[in-house]
Short mmCIF file of C-alpha atoms in Angstrom, two decimals:
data_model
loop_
_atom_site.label_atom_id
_atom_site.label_comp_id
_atom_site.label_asym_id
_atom_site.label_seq_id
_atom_site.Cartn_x
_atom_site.Cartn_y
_atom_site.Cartn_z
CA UNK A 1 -17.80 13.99 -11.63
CA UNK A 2 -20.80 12.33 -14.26
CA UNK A 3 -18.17 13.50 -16.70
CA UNK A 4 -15.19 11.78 -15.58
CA UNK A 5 -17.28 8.19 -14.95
CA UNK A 6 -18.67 8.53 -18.13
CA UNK A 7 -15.42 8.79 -20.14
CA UNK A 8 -13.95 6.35 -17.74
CA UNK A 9 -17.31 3.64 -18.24
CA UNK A 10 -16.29 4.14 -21.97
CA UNK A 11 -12.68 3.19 -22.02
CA UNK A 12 -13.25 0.70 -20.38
CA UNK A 13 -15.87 -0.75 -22.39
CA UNK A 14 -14.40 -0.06 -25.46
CA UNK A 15 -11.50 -2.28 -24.57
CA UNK A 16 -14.00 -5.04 -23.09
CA UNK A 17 -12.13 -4.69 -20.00
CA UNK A 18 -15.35 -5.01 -17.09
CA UNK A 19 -14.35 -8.62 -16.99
CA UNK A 20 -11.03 -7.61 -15.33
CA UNK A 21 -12.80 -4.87 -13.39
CA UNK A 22 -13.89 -6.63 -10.53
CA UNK A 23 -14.55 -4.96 -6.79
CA UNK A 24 -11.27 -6.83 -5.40
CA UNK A 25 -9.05 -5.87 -8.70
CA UNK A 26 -9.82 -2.41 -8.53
CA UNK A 27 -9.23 -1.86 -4.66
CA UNK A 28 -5.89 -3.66 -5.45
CA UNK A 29 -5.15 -1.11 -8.27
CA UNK A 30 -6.17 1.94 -5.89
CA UNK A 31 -3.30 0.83 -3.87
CA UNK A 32 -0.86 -0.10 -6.55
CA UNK A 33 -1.41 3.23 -7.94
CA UNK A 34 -1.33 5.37 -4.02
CA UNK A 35 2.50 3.50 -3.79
CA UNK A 36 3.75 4.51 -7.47
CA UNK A 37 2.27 8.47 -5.83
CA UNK A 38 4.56 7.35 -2.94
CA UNK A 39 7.46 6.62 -4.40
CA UNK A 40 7.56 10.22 -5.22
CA UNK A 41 8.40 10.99 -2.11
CA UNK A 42 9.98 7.80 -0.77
CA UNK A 43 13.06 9.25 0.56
CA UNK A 44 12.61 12.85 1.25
CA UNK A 45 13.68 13.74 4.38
CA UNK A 46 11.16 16.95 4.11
CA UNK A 47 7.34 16.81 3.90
CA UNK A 48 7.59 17.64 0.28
CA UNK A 49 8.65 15.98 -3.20
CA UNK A 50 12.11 13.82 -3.27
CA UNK A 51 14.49 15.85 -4.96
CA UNK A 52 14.24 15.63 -8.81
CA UNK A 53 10.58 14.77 -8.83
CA UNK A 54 8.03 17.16 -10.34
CA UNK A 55 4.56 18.15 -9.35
CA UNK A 56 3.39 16.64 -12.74
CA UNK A 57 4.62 13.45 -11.37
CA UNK A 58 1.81 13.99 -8.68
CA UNK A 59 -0.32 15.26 -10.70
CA UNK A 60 -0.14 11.48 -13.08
CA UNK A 61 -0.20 9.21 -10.01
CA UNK A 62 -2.79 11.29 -7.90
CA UNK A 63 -4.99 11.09 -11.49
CA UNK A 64 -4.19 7.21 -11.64
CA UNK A 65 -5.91 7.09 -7.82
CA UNK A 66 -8.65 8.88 -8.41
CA UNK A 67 -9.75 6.55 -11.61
CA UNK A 68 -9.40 3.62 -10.25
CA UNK A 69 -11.14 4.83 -6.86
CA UNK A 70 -14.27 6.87 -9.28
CA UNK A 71 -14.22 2.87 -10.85
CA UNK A 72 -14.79 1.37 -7.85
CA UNK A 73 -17.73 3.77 -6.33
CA UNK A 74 -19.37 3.35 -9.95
CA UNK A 75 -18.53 -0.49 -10.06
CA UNK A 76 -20.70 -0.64 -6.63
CA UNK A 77 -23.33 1.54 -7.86
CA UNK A 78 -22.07 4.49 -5.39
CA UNK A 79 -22.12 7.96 -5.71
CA UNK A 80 -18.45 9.15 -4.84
CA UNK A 81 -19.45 13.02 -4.17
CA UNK A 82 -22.32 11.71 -1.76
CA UNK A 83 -20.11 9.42 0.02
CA UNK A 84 -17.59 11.55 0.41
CA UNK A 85 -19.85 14.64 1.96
CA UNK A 86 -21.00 11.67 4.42
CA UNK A 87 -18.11 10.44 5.54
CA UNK A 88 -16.83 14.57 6.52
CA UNK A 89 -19.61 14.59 8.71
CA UNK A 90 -18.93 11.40 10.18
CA UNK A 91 -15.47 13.12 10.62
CA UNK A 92 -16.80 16.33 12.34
CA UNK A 93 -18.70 14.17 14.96
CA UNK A 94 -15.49 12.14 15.46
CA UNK A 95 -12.90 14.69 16.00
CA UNK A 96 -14.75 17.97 17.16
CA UNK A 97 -12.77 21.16 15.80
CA UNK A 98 -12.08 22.12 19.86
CA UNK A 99 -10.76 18.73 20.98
CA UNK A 100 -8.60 17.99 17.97
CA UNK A 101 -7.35 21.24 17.65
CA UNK A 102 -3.71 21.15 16.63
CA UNK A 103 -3.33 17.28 17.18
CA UNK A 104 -3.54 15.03 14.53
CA UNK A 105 -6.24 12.40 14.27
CA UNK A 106 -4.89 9.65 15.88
CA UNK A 107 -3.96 11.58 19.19
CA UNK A 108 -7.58 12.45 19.59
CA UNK A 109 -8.68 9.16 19.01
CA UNK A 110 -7.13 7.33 21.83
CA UNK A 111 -7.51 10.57 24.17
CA UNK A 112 -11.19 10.18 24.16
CA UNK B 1 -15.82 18.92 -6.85
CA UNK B 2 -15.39 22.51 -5.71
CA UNK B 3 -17.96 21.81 -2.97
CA UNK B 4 -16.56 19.09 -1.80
CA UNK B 5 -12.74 20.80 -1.99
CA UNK B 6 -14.14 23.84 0.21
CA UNK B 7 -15.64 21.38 2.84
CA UNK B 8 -12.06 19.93 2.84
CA UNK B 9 -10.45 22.66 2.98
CA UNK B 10 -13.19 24.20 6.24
CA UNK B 11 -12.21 20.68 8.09
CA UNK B 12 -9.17 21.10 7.84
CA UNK B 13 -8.45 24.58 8.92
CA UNK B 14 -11.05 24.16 11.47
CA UNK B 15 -8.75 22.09 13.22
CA UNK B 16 -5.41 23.90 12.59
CA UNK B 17 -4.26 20.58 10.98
CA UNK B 18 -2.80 22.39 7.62
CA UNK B 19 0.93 21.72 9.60
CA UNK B 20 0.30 18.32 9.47
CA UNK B 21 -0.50 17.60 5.91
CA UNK B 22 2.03 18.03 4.16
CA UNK B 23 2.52 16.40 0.30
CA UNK B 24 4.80 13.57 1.74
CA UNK B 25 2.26 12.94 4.68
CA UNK B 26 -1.41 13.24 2.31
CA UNK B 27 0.69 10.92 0.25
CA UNK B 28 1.56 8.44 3.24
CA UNK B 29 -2.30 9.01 3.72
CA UNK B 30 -3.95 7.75 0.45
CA UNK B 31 -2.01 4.34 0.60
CA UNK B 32 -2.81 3.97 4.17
CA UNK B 33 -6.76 4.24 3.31
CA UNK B 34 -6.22 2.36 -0.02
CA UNK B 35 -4.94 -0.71 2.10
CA UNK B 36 -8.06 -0.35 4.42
CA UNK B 37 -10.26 -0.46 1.69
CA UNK B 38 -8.40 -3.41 -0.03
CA UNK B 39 -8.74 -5.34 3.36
CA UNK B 40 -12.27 -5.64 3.00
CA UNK B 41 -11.56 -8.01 0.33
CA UNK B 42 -8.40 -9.84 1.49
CA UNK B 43 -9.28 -13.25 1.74
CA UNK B 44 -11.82 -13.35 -0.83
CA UNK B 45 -11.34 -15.97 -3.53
CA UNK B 46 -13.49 -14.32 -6.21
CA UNK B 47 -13.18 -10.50 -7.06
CA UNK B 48 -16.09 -9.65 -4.75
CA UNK B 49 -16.39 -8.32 -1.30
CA UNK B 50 -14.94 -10.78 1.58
CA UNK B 51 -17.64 -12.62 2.85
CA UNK B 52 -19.09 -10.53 6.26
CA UNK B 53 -18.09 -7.20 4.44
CA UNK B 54 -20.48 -4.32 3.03
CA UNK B 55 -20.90 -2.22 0.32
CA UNK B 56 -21.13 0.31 2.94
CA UNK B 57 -18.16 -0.09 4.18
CA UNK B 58 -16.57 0.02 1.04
CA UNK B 59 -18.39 3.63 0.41
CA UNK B 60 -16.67 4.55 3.73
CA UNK B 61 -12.84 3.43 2.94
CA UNK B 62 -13.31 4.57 -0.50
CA UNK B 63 -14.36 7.63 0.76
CA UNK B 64 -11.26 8.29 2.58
CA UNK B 65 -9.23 7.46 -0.27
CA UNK B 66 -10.91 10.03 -2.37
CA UNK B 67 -10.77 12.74 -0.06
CA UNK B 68 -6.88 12.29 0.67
CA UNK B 69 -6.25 12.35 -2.91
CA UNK B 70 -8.52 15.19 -3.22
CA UNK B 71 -6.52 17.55 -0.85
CA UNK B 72 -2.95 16.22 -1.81
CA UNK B 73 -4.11 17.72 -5.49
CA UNK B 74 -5.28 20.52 -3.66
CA UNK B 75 -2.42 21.13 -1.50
CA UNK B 76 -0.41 21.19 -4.93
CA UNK B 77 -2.64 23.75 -6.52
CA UNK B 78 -3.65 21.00 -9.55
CA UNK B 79 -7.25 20.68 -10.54
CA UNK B 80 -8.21 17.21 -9.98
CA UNK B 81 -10.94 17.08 -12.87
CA UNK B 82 -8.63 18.15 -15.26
CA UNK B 83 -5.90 15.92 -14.17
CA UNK B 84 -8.28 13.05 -14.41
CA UNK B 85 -9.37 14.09 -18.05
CA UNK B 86 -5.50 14.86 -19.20
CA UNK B 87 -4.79 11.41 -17.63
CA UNK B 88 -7.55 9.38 -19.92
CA UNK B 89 -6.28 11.02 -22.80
CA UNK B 90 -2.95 9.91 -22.13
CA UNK B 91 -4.11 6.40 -21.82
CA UNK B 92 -6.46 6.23 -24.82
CA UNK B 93 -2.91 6.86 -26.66
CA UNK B 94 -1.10 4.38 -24.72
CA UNK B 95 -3.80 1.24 -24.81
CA UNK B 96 -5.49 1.77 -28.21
CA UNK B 97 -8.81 0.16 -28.24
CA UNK B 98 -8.13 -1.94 -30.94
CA UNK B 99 -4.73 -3.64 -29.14
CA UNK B 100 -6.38 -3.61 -25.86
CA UNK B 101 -9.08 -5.34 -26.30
CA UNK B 102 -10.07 -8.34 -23.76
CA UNK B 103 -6.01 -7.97 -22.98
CA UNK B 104 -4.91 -6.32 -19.53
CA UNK B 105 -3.20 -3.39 -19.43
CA UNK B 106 0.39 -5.09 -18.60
CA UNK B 107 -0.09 -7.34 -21.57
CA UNK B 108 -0.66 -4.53 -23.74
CA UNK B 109 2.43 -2.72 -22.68
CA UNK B 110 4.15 -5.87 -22.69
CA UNK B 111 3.26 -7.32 -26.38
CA UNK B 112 4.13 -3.37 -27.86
CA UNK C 1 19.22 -13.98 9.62
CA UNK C 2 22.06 -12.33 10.77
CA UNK C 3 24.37 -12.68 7.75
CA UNK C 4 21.64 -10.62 5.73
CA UNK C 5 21.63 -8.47 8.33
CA UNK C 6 25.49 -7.61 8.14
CA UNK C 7 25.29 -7.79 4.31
CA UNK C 8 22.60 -4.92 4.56
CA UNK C 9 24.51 -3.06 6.92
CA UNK C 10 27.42 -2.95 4.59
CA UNK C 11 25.76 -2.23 1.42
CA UNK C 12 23.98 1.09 3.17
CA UNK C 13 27.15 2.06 5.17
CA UNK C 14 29.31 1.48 1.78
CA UNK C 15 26.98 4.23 0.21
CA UNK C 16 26.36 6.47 3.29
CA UNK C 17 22.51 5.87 2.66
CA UNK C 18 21.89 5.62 7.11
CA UNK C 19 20.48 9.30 6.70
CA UNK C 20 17.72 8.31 4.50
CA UNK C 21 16.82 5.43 6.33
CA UNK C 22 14.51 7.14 8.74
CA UNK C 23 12.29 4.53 10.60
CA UNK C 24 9.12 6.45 8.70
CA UNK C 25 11.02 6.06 5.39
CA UNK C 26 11.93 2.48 5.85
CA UNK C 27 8.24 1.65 6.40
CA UNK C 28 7.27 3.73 3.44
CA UNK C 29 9.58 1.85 1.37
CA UNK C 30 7.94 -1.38 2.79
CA UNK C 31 4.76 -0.55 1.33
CA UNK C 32 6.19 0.74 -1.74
CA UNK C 33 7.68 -2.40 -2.55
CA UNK C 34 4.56 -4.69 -1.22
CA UNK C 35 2.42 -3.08 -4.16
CA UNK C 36 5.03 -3.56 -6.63
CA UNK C 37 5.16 -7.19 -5.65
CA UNK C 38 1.31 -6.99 -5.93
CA UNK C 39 1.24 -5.69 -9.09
CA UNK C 40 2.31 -8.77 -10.53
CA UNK C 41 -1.04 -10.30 -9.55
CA UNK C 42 -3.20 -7.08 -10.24
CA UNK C 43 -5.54 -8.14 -12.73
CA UNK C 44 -5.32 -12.02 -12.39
CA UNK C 45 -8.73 -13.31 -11.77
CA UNK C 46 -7.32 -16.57 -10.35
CA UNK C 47 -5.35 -16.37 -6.79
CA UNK C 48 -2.15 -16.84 -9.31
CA UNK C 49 -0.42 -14.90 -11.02
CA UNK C 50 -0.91 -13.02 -13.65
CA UNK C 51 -0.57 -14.07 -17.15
CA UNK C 52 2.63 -13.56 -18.21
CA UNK C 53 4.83 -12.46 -15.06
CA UNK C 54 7.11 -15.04 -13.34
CA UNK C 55 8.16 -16.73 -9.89
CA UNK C 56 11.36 -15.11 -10.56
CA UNK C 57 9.24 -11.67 -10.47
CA UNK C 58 7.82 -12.40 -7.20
CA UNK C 59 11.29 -13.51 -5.55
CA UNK C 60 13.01 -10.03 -6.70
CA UNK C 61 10.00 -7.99 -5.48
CA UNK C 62 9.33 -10.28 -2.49
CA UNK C 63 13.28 -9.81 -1.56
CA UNK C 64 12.76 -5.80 -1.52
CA UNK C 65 9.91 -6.31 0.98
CA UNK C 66 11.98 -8.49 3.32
CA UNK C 67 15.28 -6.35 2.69
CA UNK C 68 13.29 -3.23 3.98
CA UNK C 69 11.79 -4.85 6.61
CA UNK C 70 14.75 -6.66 8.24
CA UNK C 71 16.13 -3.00 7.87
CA UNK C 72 13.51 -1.30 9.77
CA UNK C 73 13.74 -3.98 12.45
CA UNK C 74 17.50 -3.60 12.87
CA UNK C 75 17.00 0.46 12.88
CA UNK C 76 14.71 0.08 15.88
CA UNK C 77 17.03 -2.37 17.67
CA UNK C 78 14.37 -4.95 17.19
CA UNK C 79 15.05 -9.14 16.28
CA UNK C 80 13.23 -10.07 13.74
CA UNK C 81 12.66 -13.91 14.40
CA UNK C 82 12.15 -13.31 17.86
CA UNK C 83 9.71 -10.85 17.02
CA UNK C 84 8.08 -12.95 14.20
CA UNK C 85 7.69 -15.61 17.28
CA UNK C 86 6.64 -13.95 19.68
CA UNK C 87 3.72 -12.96 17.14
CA UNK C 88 2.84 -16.38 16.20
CA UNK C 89 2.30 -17.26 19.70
CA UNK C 90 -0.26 -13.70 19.99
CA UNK C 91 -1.99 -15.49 17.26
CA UNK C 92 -2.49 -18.90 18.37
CA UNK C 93 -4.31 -17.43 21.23
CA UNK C 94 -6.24 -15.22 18.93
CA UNK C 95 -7.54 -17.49 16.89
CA UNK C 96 -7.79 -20.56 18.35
CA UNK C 97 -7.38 -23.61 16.30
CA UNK C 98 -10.90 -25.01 16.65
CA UNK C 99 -12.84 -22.12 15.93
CA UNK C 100 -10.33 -20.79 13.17
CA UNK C 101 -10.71 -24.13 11.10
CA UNK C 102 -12.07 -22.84 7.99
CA UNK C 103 -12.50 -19.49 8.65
CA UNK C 104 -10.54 -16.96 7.65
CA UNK C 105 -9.47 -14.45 10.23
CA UNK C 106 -11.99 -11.72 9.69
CA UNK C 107 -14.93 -13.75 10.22
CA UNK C 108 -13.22 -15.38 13.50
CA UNK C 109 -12.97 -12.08 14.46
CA UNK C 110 -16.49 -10.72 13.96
CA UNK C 111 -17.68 -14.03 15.39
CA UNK C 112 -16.16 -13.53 19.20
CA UNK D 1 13.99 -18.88 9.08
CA UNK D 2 13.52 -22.57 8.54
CA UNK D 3 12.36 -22.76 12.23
CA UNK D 4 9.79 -19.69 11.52
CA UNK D 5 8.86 -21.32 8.40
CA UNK D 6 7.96 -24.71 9.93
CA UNK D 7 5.84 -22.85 12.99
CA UNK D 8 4.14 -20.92 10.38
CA UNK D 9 2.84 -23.62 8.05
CA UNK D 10 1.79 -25.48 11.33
CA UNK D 11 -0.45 -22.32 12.48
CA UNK D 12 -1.82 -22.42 8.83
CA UNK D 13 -2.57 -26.27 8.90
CA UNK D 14 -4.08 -26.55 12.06
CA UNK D 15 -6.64 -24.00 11.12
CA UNK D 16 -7.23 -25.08 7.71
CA UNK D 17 -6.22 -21.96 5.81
CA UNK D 18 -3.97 -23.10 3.26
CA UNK D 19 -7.24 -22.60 0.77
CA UNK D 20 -7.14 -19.09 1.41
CA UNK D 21 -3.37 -18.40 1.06
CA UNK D 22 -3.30 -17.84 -2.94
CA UNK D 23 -0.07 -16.50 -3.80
CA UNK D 24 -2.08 -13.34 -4.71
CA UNK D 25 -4.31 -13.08 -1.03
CA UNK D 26 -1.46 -13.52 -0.01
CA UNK D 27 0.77 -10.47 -1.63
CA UNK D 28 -2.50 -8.32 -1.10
CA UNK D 29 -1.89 -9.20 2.79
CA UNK D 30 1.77 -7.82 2.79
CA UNK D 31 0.87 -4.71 1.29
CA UNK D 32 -2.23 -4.31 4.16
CA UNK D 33 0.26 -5.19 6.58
CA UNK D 34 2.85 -2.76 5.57
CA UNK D 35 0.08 -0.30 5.55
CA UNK D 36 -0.73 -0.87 9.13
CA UNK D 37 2.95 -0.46 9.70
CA UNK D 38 3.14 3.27 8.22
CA UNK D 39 -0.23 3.94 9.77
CA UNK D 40 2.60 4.42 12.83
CA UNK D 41 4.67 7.04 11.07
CA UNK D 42 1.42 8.82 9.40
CA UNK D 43 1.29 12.55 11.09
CA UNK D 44 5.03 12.57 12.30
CA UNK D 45 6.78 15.29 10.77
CA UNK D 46 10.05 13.46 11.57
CA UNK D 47 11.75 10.61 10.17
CA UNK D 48 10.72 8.82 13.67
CA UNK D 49 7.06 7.16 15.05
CA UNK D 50 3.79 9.55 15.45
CA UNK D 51 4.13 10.78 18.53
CA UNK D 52 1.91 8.07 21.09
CA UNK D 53 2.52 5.00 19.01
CA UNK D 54 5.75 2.77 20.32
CA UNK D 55 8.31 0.66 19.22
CA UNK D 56 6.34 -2.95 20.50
CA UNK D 57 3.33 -1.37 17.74
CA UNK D 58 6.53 -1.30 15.18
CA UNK D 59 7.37 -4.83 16.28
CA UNK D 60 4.26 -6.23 15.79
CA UNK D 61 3.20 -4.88 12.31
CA UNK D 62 6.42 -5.44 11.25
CA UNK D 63 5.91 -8.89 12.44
CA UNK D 64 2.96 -9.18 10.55
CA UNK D 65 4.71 -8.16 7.48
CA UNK D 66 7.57 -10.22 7.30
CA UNK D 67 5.58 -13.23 8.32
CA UNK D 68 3.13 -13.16 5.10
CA UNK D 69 6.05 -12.21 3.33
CA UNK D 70 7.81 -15.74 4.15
CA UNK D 71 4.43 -17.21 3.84
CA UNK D 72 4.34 -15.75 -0.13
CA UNK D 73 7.92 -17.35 -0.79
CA UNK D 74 7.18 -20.49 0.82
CA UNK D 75 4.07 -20.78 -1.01
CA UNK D 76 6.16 -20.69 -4.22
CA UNK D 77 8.54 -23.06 -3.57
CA UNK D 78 11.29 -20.22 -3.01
CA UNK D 79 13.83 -19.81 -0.59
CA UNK D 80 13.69 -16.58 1.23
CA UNK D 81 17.18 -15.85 2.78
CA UNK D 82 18.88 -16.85 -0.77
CA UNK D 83 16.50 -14.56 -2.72
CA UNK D 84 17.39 -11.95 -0.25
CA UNK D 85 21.38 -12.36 -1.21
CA UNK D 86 20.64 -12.24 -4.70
CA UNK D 87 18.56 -9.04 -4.80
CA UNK D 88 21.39 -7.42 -2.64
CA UNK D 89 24.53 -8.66 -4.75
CA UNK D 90 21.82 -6.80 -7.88
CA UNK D 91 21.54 -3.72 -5.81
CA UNK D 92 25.48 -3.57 -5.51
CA UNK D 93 25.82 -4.04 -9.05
CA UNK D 94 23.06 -1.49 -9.98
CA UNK D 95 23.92 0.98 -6.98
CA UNK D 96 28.04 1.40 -7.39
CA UNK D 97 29.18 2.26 -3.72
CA UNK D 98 30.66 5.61 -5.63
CA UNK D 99 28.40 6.43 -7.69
CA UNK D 100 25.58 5.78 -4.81
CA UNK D 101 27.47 7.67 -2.13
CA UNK D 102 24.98 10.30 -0.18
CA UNK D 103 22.49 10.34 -3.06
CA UNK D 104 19.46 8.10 -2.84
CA UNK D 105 18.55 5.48 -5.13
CA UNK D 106 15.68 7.17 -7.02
CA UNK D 107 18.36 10.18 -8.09
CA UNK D 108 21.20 7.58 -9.04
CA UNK D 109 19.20 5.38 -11.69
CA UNK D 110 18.23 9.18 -13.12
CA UNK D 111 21.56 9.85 -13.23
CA UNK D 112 23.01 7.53 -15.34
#
């Protein structure tokens, strides 16, 4: 992960581009970036890929999300592995393995 | 990343929820969280934080973000650190420093 | 309101697109067109838009969001105005006039 | 429209809010909207609502939706029900009714 914000702190700062960077712009390109992943799958009738995409299609959107989400963790001074590993506890409290069991998140939530 | 991919993975199959994520639904899953976290800055009028807001709730969106992302790649079999890198190289091609600098991305494309 | 609903009809009947047009797609396509119409303001650092894109931008991306919407009402049976009235009333009692003045929603929110 | 138009720039007046309503806040709060809209469809493994949620939940988000979205048009000066006609009598040009017929839109434009 240092890896990945370091290259990422450098193209950015080789192309003077902080000044753009701010909190709000990069949550707004996180989401610009999750619908262009979308799109991939906009009218599949399946849970997978819309016929004639590829998984390298993923694979350059998904990349496009991450960036922009490492950005905004570093931007804040975060640590994106550390926040991460906190908020999958806060998700084992929240939906216990025996209550959620087989139901998806949201059906636990309001049967608690 | 690994770590955080196997506690992923543990969640997950801890709660027999593999049936539900599918690509299509992660997918669904990353702009759902992306538009959380942008909501914490929705009526601000300069690039920072809405005013009420936290950094630590920020950590917590962004969080989710991450770790949808994460398992979509993961559910694909693509390595998300490579991805990332292949993804940087691709765009210190496609915004050379020199063009790009002080100029956002769109213009770049735009004045080529 | 209705003649763009008949016009839509037509032009998905015309192309036998109904079986796509899942409720769960429709939304999806909502959102994917909402961050394309963002897009246009991604890096501005002003509430406008960004340098170089146009009002005639916004109206064609704008135009997908409504077109998809309208569509997703109609799928479900549902009336758009009335709908889009009957939510204007919800929130004039939600955030009532005098304590709103000012303020954006959020905050009147957190501050009940 | 013009009688949801007038109710909605009363609701903004009265409270004042017409200094938070950038053309951008206000594109970021269609694409939160719309998010809160698929936040209905997010587990299903259908083309219909997430088992629990209901059509009034559909009704409402989707209220929410199209009323920033006529908020964004207004805002510039544009007229939403004629943008709407144009960006349809596009699609029919750029979607032939043969060419179109039974294969979505992503796998026409590919195809030609």
């Amino acid at each position: 992960m240092d890896e990945l914000l370091d290259r990422l702190r450098r193209f950015r700062d080789d192309r003077d581009w902080a000044q753009f960077h701010t909190p709000k712009n990069l949550a707004i390109s996180v989401s610009i970036e999750a619908a262009e992943l979308l799109e991939l799958f906009q009218w599949s009738l399946t849970g997978e890929l819309e016929c004639g995409h590829t998984v390298a299609e993923v694979a350059d959107e998904a990349a496009d999300v991450l960036i922009y989400t490492l950005m905004l963790f570093d931007r804040l001074g975060l640590d994106p592995k550390a926040e991460a590993l906190k908020k999958i506890e806060r998700n084992e409290v929240r939906y216990p393995a025996d209550l959620a069991l087989g139901r998806p998140g949201s059906v636990v939530k309001r049967s608690r």
